[in-house]
Amino acid sequence: MRLGDLTYMNPWWEGKEDYHVRRWREQRFHWRPKWLGKLSLKPFSLNFVLGPRQVGKTTGIKLRIQELLKDNPPEAVLYVNVEVLPSHRELLNILREFQELKEKEGIKTGYIFLDEVTSLEGWWRGIKPLIDAGLLENDVVTVTGSSSLRVKRDIELFPGRRGSGKTIEVMPLSFPEYVEVMGLERPGLRRERVLKLFEAYLSTGGFPASINGLPMDDLLGAYIGEIVRFGKSLEIAKETLAAVIRSAPSATSFRALAGMTSGYSYKVVQDYIEFFTELYILGIAYLKQGNQVLYKREKKFFFRDPLLARLFALWSGTELREDALYEWVVQEHLHRRFGEVYYYRNSYEADAVAGDLKVEVKTGKTHRKYPKSVRVLGKEEVPFFLLELTPQQPAL
């Protein structure tokens, strides 16, 4: 594949509008992702943008390209969907040709966007030699991927070679972000409206397509495609996720989950759960007592977006419990706010522990007394607690 074969990916070369930008503009709810402001555009930069499928990484990149085109010639911007490349050699050749084009057109700084690199084994071989040779020193390179650990492993192959580059994780909208997109100002004074929005959020999650009412078959299909692409069994994946959902919201172990399958070993179940964490499907809250984290003890597994919980419950034929869904949403929001989340269990249990917070989520009546240090959230208190956790404010 040659550079000239990529015109359809780079319609601005021919003065045409990009498909993703047009779709974004036509959506009822659309917003400029805040993470775009974190990208380094200073040569040389090697940025990494990580996040789950269908979260808007590609659309965000295309919006950034439209902004760059206001001050740069069309030939200065290259976008490559790496999924279509058969090997890293084609990527290397394309980038070499792009350098030749820049020189021919008298362009000093190029902006290169490599999308979904996790789909191409050894993708880094297509760019690292050029960085090592100093051929990209005047360029800005942005790489996106949907498998966190795989890309993070690849990032380690560029020690001291990233210039001013940043690493950014893009997740589905949090509930506070969702409220902002819906245009609700001063939510603390609009209790009924907040509760209705939270009910909608539990159904759509924070994915742009679902928020705009589009069918989510594509999202489920994208994850199934990832499972197959990485050589995993759909049957084992389905049984493992079903076991996670059935065991929630209680803490459990890999062995206990394996016992809920048709006979897979705990090692197999552990491998699949670790894989699901790579794909941003699941998160793990470990038991924490005092300052000690007990990694070998039972764990709480949580879905990283309510829509993912609903999709995989439907796919695995498992009933989704409301109390588990509320707890998962709280755990995920605390994880985003503090970068980590645990749970606590002694004479009482706290579903989520992060920073100085201990939180217990109770969708029904609370019969047990908890210490004052534990914040007990009823069903209608959860959305207002989440609104307190916006990054601009300290957690209460």
Coordinates of C-alpha atoms in Angstrom, one line a residue:
M1 CA 0.0 0.0 0.0
R2 CA 1.3 3.4 -1.0
L3 CA 0.6 6.9 0.3
G4 CA -1.6 7.6 -2.8
D5 CA -3.9 4.8 -1.8
L6 CA -4.9 6.6 1.4
T7 CA -6.7 9.5 -0.2
Y8 CA -10.0 8.1 0.9
M9 CA -8.8 8.2 4.5
N10 CA -7.6 11.8 4.0
P11 CA -10.4 13.6 2.1
W12 CA -9.0 17.0 3.0
W13 CA -6.2 16.3 0.4
E14 CA -9.0 16.7 -2.2
G15 CA -10.8 19.5 -0.4
K16 CA -13.6 17.2 0.8
E17 CA -15.3 17.0 4.1
D18 CA -14.4 14.1 6.4
Y19 CA -17.2 11.5 7.0
H20 CA -16.7 11.3 10.8
V21 CA -16.8 15.1 11.2
R22 CA -20.0 15.3 9.1
R23 CA -21.7 12.5 11.2
W24 CA -20.6 14.3 14.4
R25 CA -22.1 17.6 13.3
E26 CA -25.4 15.9 12.4
Q27 CA -25.9 14.2 15.8
R28 CA -28.4 15.8 18.2
F29 CA -25.9 15.7 21.1
H30 CA -22.3 16.5 20.1
W31 CA -19.4 18.0 21.9
R32 CA -15.7 18.7 21.4
P33 CA -14.0 16.2 23.7
K34 CA -12.0 17.9 26.4
W35 CA -9.1 15.4 26.0
L36 CA -8.2 17.1 22.7
G37 CA -6.8 20.0 24.7
K38 CA -4.3 17.7 26.3
L39 CA -2.7 16.5 23.1
S40 CA 0.8 17.9 22.5
L41 CA 1.2 19.7 19.2
K42 CA 4.8 20.7 19.7
P43 CA 7.3 19.0 17.5
F44 CA 8.6 16.4 18.3
S45 CA 5.8 14.7 20.1
L46 CA 4.6 11.1 20.3
N47 CA 1.2 11.1 21.8
F48 CA -0.7 7.9 22.9
V49 CA -4.5 8.0 23.1
L50 CA -6.0 4.9 24.8
G51 CA -9.6 3.9 25.4
P52 CA -12.3 1.4 24.7
R53 CA -13.9 0.9 21.3
Q54 CA -16.6 3.3 20.0
V55 CA -15.8 5.9 22.7
G56 CA -15.1 8.6 20.1
K57 CA -11.3 8.5 19.7
T58 CA -11.4 8.5 15.9
T59 CA -14.0 11.3 15.8
G60 CA -12.0 13.3 18.3
I61 CA -8.9 12.9 16.1
K62 CA -10.8 14.0 13.0
L63 CA -12.1 17.1 14.9
R64 CA -8.5 18.0 15.8
I65 CA -7.4 17.5 12.2
Q66 CA -10.1 20.0 11.1
E67 CA -8.7 22.5 13.5
L68 CA -5.1 21.9 12.3
L69 CA -6.2 22.4 8.7
K70 CA -7.1 26.0 9.5
D71 CA -3.4 26.9 9.9
N72 CA -1.7 24.2 7.9
P73 CA -1.8 23.0 4.3
P74 CA -3.8 19.8 3.7
E75 CA -0.7 17.8 2.8
A76 CA 0.7 18.5 6.3
V77 CA -1.8 16.1 7.9
L78 CA -1.8 12.3 7.5
Y79 CA -4.4 10.0 9.0
V80 CA -3.9 6.2 8.8
N81 CA -6.4 3.6 9.9
V82 CA -3.8 1.0 10.8
E83 CA -6.4 -1.8 10.8
V84 CA -6.2 -2.0 7.0
L85 CA -2.4 -2.5 6.8
P86 CA -1.2 -6.1 6.4
S87 CA 2.2 -5.4 8.1
H88 CA 4.4 -2.8 9.7
R89 CA 6.4 -2.6 6.4
E90 CA 3.5 -0.8 4.7
L91 CA 3.3 1.6 7.6
L92 CA 7.0 2.3 7.3
N93 CA 6.7 2.9 3.5
I94 CA 3.8 5.2 3.9
L95 CA 5.6 7.4 6.5
R96 CA 8.7 7.6 4.3
E97 CA 6.6 8.7 1.4
F98 CA 4.9 11.3 3.7
Q99 CA 8.3 12.7 4.5
E100 CA 9.1 13.0 0.8
L101 CA 5.8 14.7 0.2
K102 CA 6.5 17.2 3.0
E103 CA 9.9 18.0 1.5
K104 CA 8.5 18.4 -2.0
E105 CA 5.7 20.8 -0.7
G106 CA 8.1 22.7 1.5
I107 CA 6.2 21.7 4.7
K108 CA 8.2 21.8 7.9
T109 CA 5.9 20.3 10.4
G110 CA 3.7 17.2 9.7
Y111 CA 0.9 15.9 11.9
I112 CA 0.6 12.1 11.7
F113 CA -2.4 10.2 13.2
L114 CA -2.1 6.4 13.5
D115 CA -5.5 5.0 14.5
E116 CA -6.1 1.6 16.2
V117 CA -2.6 0.4 16.2
T118 CA -3.5 -2.5 18.5
S119 CA -4.9 -4.3 15.4
L120 CA -1.5 -4.6 13.8
E121 CA 1.1 -6.8 15.5
G122 CA 4.5 -5.1 15.6
W123 CA 3.1 -1.7 14.4
W124 CA 5.9 0.1 16.3
R125 CA 8.4 -1.3 13.8
G126 CA 6.8 1.0 11.2
I127 CA 7.7 4.1 13.1
K128 CA 10.5 3.5 15.6
P129 CA 13.3 3.4 12.9
L130 CA 12.2 6.8 11.6
I131 CA 12.2 8.3 15.1
D132 CA 15.6 6.8 15.9
A133 CA 17.0 8.3 12.6
G134 CA 15.6 11.7 13.5
L135 CA 13.4 11.8 10.4
L136 CA 10.3 12.8 12.5
E137 CA 12.0 15.4 14.7
N138 CA 9.8 18.2 13.2
D139 CA 6.6 16.2 13.3
V140 CA 3.8 15.4 15.8
V141 CA 2.7 11.8 15.9
T142 CA -0.5 10.7 17.7
V143 CA -1.2 7.0 18.2
T144 CA -4.6 5.5 19.3
G145 CA -5.4 2.0 20.7
S146 CA -8.2 0.1 22.3
S147 CA -6.1 -2.4 24.4
S148 CA -4.6 -0.6 27.3
L149 CA -1.9 -3.1 28.5
R150 CA -0.8 -4.0 25.0
V151 CA -0.3 -0.3 24.0
K152 CA 1.3 0.5 27.4
R153 CA 3.7 -2.4 26.8
D154 CA 4.5 -0.9 23.3
I155 CA 5.0 2.6 24.9
E156 CA 7.9 1.2 26.8
L157 CA 9.6 0.6 23.5
F158 CA 10.0 4.4 23.1
P159 CA 12.1 5.3 26.1
G160 CA 13.4 8.9 25.7
R161 CA 11.9 9.0 22.2
R162 CA 8.5 10.7 22.9
G163 CA 9.6 14.3 23.0
S164 CA 6.8 16.4 24.4
G165 CA 4.2 13.6 23.9
K166 CA 1.4 12.8 26.3
T167 CA -0.4 9.6 27.2
I168 CA -4.2 10.2 27.5
E169 CA -7.0 7.7 28.4
V170 CA -10.4 8.4 26.9
M171 CA -13.4 6.8 28.6
P172 CA -17.1 7.0 28.0
L173 CA -18.6 10.1 29.6
S174 CA -18.9 10.1 33.4
F175 CA -22.2 11.1 34.8
P176 CA -21.1 14.7 35.6
E177 CA -19.9 15.0 32.0
Y178 CA -23.2 13.5 30.7
V179 CA -25.1 16.2 32.7
E180 CA -22.9 18.9 31.2
V181 CA -23.5 17.6 27.6
M182 CA -27.3 17.6 28.3
G183 CA -27.0 21.3 29.1
L184 CA -28.1 21.1 32.7
E185 CA -26.7 24.0 34.7
R186 CA -26.7 24.2 38.5
P187 CA -27.8 20.5 38.9
G188 CA -27.9 20.8 42.7
L189 CA -31.1 22.9 42.3
R190 CA -32.7 20.5 39.8
R191 CA -33.2 17.3 41.8
E192 CA -35.9 15.7 39.7
R193 CA -34.1 16.5 36.5
V194 CA -30.9 15.0 37.8
L195 CA -32.7 11.8 38.8
K196 CA -34.2 11.5 35.4
L197 CA -30.9 12.1 33.7
F198 CA -29.2 9.5 35.9
E199 CA -31.9 7.0 34.9
A200 CA -31.2 7.7 31.3
Y201 CA -27.4 7.5 31.9
L202 CA -27.8 4.0 33.4
S203 CA -29.4 2.9 30.1
T204 CA -27.1 4.7 27.6
G205 CA -23.9 4.9 29.4
G206 CA -21.4 7.5 28.2
F207 CA -20.9 6.3 24.7
P208 CA -21.6 9.0 22.1
A209 CA -23.6 6.7 19.8
S210 CA -25.9 5.4 22.5
I211 CA -26.5 8.9 23.9
N212 CA -27.7 9.9 20.5
G213 CA -30.1 6.9 20.3
L214 CA -28.3 4.9 17.8
P215 CA -28.5 1.1 17.9
M216 CA -25.7 -0.4 19.9
D217 CA -25.2 -3.6 17.9
D218 CA -22.1 -2.0 16.5
L219 CA -20.6 -1.6 20.0
L220 CA -21.2 -5.2 21.0
G221 CA -19.9 -6.3 17.6
A222 CA -16.7 -4.3 18.1
Y223 CA -16.0 -6.0 21.4
I224 CA -16.8 -9.4 20.0
G225 CA -14.4 -8.6 17.2
E226 CA -11.7 -7.7 19.7
I227 CA -12.2 -11.0 21.5
V228 CA -11.8 -12.9 18.3
R229 CA -8.9 -10.8 17.0
F230 CA -6.9 -11.6 20.2
G231 CA -7.5 -15.3 19.7
K232 CA -9.9 -15.7 22.7
S233 CA -12.9 -18.1 22.8
L234 CA -16.3 -16.5 22.6
E235 CA -17.7 -19.3 24.7
I236 CA -15.2 -18.9 27.5
A237 CA -15.6 -15.1 27.4
K238 CA -19.4 -15.4 27.7
E239 CA -19.2 -17.8 30.6
T240 CA -16.6 -15.7 32.4
L241 CA -18.7 -12.5 32.1
A242 CA -21.8 -14.3 33.1
A243 CA -20.0 -15.5 36.3
V244 CA -18.9 -12.0 37.1
I245 CA -22.4 -10.6 36.7
R246 CA -24.0 -13.4 38.7
S247 CA -21.5 -13.0 41.6
A248 CA -22.0 -9.3 41.9
P249 CA -22.1 -7.2 43.9
S250 CA -20.3 -9.6 46.3
A251 CA -16.5 -9.9 46.4
T252 CA -15.3 -13.1 44.8
S253 CA -12.2 -15.0 43.7
F254 CA -11.0 -16.4 40.4
R255 CA -11.6 -19.9 41.8
A256 CA -15.1 -19.1 42.7
L257 CA -15.9 -17.7 39.3
A258 CA -14.4 -20.7 37.6
G259 CA -16.7 -22.9 39.7
M260 CA -19.6 -21.0 38.1
T261 CA -18.5 -22.0 34.6
S262 CA -18.8 -25.4 32.8
G263 CA -15.4 -26.5 34.0
Y264 CA -12.8 -24.0 33.0
S265 CA -9.8 -23.6 35.4
Y266 CA -9.3 -20.6 37.5
K267 CA -6.2 -19.8 35.5
V268 CA -8.3 -19.6 32.3
V269 CA -10.9 -17.4 34.0
Q270 CA -8.2 -15.1 35.5
D271 CA -6.6 -14.8 32.0
Y272 CA -9.9 -13.7 30.5
I273 CA -10.7 -11.2 33.2
E274 CA -7.3 -9.6 32.8
F275 CA -8.0 -9.5 29.1
F276 CA -11.3 -7.7 29.8
T277 CA -9.5 -5.2 31.9
E278 CA -7.2 -4.5 28.9
L279 CA -10.2 -3.7 26.8
Y280 CA -11.6 -1.4 29.4
I281 CA -14.6 -3.6 30.0
L282 CA -13.9 -4.5 33.6
G283 CA -12.1 -2.9 36.5
I284 CA -10.9 -4.5 39.8
A285 CA -11.3 -3.3 43.3
Y286 CA -8.9 -5.1 45.7
L287 CA -9.4 -5.5 49.4
K288 CA -7.7 -2.8 51.4
Q289 CA -7.3 -2.9 55.1
G290 CA -5.4 0.1 56.6
N291 CA -2.5 0.8 54.2
Q292 CA -2.3 -2.8 53.1
V293 CA -3.7 -4.0 49.8
L294 CA -4.5 -7.7 49.8
Y295 CA -4.2 -8.7 46.2
K296 CA -4.6 -12.4 46.8
R297 CA -8.0 -12.1 48.7
E298 CA -11.4 -11.9 47.1
K299 CA -11.9 -9.0 44.7
K300 CA -14.8 -6.9 43.5
F301 CA -15.1 -6.8 39.7
F302 CA -17.0 -3.9 38.2
F303 CA -18.0 -2.8 34.7
R304 CA -16.5 0.4 33.5
D305 CA -19.7 1.8 32.0
P306 CA -23.4 1.0 32.6
L307 CA -24.0 0.3 29.0
L308 CA -21.2 -2.3 28.8
A309 CA -22.8 -4.0 31.8
R310 CA -26.2 -4.1 30.1
L311 CA -24.7 -5.3 26.8
F312 CA -22.7 -8.1 28.2
A313 CA -25.5 -9.2 30.6
L314 CA -27.7 -9.5 27.5
W315 CA -25.0 -11.3 25.5
S316 CA -24.3 -13.8 28.2
G317 CA -28.0 -14.3 29.1
T318 CA -27.5 -13.2 32.7
E319 CA -29.8 -11.1 34.8
L320 CA -28.4 -7.7 35.8
R321 CA -29.0 -6.7 39.4
E322 CA -29.8 -3.1 40.1
D323 CA -27.7 -3.0 43.3
A324 CA -24.7 -4.2 41.4
L325 CA -25.2 -1.6 38.6
Y326 CA -25.3 1.2 41.2
E327 CA -22.2 0.0 43.0
W328 CA -20.3 -0.4 39.7
V329 CA -21.1 3.2 38.7
V330 CA -19.8 4.5 42.0
Q331 CA -16.6 2.3 41.9
E332 CA -15.9 3.5 38.4
H333 CA -16.4 7.2 39.2
L334 CA -14.1 6.9 42.2
H335 CA -11.5 5.1 40.1
R336 CA -11.6 8.0 37.6
R337 CA -11.4 10.6 40.3
F338 CA -8.5 9.0 42.3
G339 CA -6.9 6.7 39.8
E340 CA -7.6 3.7 42.0
V341 CA -10.4 2.1 44.0
Y342 CA -10.6 -0.6 46.7
Y343 CA -13.1 -2.1 49.0
Y344 CA -13.0 -2.6 52.8
R345 CA -14.3 -5.5 54.9
N346 CA -13.9 -6.0 58.6
S347 CA -16.8 -5.7 61.1
Y348 CA -18.6 -3.8 58.3
E349 CA -18.0 -3.5 54.6
A350 CA -17.4 -0.5 52.4
D351 CA -18.1 -1.1 48.7
A352 CA -15.6 1.5 47.5
V353 CA -12.6 3.0 49.1
A354 CA -10.6 5.8 47.4
G355 CA -8.6 8.7 48.8
D356 CA -10.2 9.6 52.1
L357 CA -13.6 8.2 51.1
K358 CA -15.3 5.0 52.3
V359 CA -18.6 4.5 50.5
E360 CA -21.3 1.9 50.9
V361 CA -24.1 1.8 48.3
K362 CA -27.5 0.7 49.5
T363 CA -30.3 0.6 47.0
G364 CA -32.7 -0.9 49.6
K365 CA -33.2 -0.2 53.3
T366 CA -30.2 0.0 55.5
H367 CA -30.5 -2.2 58.6
R368 CA -26.9 -2.0 59.8
K369 CA -25.2 1.0 61.5
Y370 CA -22.0 2.2 59.9
P371 CA -19.2 4.3 61.4
K372 CA -19.3 8.0 60.6
S373 CA -16.3 7.6 58.4
V374 CA -18.4 5.6 56.0
R375 CA -20.7 7.4 53.6
V376 CA -23.8 5.4 53.0
L377 CA -25.6 6.2 49.7
G378 CA -29.2 5.4 49.1
K379 CA -30.4 5.0 45.5
E380 CA -31.4 8.6 45.0
E381 CA -28.2 9.9 46.6
V382 CA -25.9 8.2 44.2
P383 CA -26.2 10.7 41.2
F384 CA -25.6 13.7 43.5
F385 CA -22.5 12.0 45.0
L386 CA -21.2 11.5 41.5
L387 CA -21.7 15.1 40.7
E388 CA -19.4 16.0 43.7
L389 CA -16.6 13.9 42.2
T390 CA -15.9 16.2 39.2
P391 CA -12.1 16.7 38.8
Q392 CA -12.5 20.5 39.3
Q393 CA -13.7 19.9 42.9
P394 CA -12.2 18.1 45.8
A395 CA -14.2 15.0 46.8
L396 CA -16.3 15.6 49.9

